[in-house]
mmCIF file of C-alpha atoms in Angstrom:
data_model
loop_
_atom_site.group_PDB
_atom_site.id
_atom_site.type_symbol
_atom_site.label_atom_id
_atom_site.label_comp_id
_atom_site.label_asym_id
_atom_site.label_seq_id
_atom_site.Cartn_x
_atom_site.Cartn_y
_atom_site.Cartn_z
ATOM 1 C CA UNK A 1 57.207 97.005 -161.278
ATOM 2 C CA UNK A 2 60.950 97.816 -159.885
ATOM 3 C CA UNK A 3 62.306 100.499 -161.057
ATOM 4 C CA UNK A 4 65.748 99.858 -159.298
ATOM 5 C CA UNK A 5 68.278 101.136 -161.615
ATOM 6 C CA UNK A 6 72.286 99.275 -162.009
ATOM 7 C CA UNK A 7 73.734 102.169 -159.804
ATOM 8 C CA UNK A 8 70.767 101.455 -157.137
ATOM 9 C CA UNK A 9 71.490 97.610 -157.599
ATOM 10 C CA UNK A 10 75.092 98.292 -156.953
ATOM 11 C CA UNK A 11 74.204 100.610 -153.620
ATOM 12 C CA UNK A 12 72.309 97.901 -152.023
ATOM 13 C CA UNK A 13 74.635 94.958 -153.046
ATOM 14 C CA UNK A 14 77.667 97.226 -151.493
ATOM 15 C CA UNK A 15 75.181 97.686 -148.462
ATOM 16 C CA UNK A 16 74.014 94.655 -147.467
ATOM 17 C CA UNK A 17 76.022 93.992 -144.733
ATOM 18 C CA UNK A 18 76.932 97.558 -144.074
ATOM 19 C CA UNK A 19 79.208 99.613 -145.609
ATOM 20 C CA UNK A 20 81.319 103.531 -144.099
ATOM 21 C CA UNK A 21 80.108 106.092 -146.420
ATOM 22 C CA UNK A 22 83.546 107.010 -147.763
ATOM 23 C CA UNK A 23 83.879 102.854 -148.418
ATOM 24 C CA UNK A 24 80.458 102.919 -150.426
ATOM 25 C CA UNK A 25 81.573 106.277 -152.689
ATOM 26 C CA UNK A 26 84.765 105.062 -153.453
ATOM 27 C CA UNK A 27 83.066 101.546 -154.606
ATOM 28 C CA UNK A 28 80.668 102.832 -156.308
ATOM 29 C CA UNK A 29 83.178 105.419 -158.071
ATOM 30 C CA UNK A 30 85.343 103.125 -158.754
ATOM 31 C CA UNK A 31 82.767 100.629 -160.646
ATOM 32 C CA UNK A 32 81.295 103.938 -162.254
ATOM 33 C CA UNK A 33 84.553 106.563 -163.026
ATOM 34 C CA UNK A 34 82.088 108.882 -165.067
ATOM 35 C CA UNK A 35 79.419 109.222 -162.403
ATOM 36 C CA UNK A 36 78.856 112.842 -161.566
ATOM 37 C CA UNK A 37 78.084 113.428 -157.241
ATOM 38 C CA UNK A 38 75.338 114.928 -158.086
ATOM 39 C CA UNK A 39 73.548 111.129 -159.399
ATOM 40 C CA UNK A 40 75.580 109.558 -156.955
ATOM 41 C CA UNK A 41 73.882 111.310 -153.926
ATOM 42 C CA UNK A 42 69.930 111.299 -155.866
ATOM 43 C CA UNK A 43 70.539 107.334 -155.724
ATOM 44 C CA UNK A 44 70.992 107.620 -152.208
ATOM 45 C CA UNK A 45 68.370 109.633 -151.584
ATOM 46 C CA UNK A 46 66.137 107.569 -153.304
ATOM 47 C CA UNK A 47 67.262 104.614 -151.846
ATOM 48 C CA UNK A 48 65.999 106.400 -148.243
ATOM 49 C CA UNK A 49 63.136 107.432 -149.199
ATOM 50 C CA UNK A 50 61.711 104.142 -150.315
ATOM 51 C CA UNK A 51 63.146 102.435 -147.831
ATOM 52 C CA UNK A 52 65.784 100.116 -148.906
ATOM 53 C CA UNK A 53 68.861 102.494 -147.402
ATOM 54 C CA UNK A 54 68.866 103.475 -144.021
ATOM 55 C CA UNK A 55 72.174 104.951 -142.577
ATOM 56 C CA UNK A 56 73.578 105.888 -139.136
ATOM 57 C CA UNK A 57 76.592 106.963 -137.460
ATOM 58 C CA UNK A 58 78.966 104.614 -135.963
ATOM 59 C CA UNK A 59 82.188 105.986 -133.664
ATOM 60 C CA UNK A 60 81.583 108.840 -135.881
ATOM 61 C CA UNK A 61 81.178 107.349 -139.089
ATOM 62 C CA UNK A 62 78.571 107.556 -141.096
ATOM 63 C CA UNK A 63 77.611 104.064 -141.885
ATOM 64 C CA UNK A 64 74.611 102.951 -144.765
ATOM 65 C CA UNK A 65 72.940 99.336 -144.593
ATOM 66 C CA UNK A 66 70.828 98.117 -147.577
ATOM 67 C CA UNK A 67 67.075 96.961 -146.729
ATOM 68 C CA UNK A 68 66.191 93.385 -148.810
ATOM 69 C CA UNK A 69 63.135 94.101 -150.442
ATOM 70 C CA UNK A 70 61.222 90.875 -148.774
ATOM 71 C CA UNK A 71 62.118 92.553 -145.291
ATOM 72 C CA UNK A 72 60.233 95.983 -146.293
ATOM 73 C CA UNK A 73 57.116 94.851 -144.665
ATOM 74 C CA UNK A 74 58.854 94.462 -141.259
ATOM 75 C CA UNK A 75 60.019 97.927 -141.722
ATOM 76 C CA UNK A 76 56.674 99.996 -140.648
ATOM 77 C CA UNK A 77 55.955 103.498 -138.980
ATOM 78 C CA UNK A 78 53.667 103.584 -136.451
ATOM 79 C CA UNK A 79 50.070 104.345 -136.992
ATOM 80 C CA UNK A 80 48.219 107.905 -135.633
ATOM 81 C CA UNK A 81 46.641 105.590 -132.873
ATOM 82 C CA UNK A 82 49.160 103.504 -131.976
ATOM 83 C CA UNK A 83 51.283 106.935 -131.538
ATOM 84 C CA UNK A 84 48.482 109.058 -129.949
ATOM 85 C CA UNK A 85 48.221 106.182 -127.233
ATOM 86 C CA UNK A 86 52.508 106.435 -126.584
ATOM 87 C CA UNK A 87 52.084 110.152 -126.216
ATOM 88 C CA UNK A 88 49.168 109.714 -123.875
ATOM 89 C CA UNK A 89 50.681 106.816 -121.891
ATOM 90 C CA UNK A 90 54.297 108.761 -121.558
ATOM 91 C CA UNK A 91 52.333 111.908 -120.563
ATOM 92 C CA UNK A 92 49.977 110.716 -118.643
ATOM 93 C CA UNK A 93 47.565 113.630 -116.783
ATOM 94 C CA UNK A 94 50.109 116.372 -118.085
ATOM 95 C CA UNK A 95 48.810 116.316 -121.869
ATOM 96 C CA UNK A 96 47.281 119.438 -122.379
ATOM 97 C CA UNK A 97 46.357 121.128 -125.846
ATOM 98 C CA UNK A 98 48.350 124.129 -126.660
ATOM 99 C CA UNK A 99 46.482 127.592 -127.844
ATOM 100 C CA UNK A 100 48.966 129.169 -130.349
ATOM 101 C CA UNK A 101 47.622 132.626 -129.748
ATOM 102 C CA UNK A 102 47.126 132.242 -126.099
ATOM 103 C CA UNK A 103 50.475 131.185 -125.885
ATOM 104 C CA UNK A 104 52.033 134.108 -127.739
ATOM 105 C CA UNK A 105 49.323 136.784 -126.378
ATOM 106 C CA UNK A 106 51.642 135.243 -122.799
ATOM 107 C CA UNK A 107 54.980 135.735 -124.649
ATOM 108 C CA UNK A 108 53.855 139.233 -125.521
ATOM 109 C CA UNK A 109 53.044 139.828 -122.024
ATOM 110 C CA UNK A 110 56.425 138.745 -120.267
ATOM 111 C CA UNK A 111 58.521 140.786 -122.842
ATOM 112 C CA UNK A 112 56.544 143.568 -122.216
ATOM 113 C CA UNK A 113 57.107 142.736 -118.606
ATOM 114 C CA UNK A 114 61.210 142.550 -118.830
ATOM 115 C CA UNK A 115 61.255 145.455 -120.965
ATOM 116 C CA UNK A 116 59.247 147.445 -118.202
ATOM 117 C CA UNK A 117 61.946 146.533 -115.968
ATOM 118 C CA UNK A 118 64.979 147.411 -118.131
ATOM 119 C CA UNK A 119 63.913 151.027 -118.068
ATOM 120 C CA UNK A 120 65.120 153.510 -116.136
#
């Protein structure tokens, strides 16, 4: 079932081959006069969130691209494993596991440390 709304149809179809965010707003504001911001940006957002928006900056504009729905699947994040064996493979021996409370017991220890040597 799509639940892709006219407003959502209208993002991606201004999207497809890239579109400024100012460009896109004024489109879409233009098409829709009584649209509140407030809709405006929730379409957005849900466009992102399932995937059929993504946006980045270009020479410092913000720039949105629509995602075709048959191209989703070529869109994936990468599994646990797949990113456990980057981490492991870009650390190499260095990996260690960090102790939250060993760590801060240390912290506790060197401020304790620097304040010992502030004091006259």
């Amino acid at each position: 079932m799509d639940d892709t709304t006219e407003l959502d149809n209208l993002i991606l179809r201004l999207a497809m081959g890239g579109i400024a965010s100012p460009a896109l707003r004024r489109e879409v504001m233009s098409t829709h006069p009584s649209l509140r911001d407030s809709k405006y940006f929730s379409a957005l957002l849900s466009l992102q969130d399932r995937g059929r928006l993504t946006g980045q900056e270009i020479t410092g504009v913000w720039v949105f691209t629509s995602i075709a729905e048959e191209h989703m699947h070529e869109i994936r994040e990468c599994s646990p494993e797949f990113a456990e064996m980057i981490i492991a493979t870009d650390c190499g021996d260095k990996w260690q596991e960090i102790d939250v409370d060993e760590m801060i017991a240390d912290l506790d220890d060197m401020i304790q440390k620097a304040r010992a040597r502030k004091s006259p």
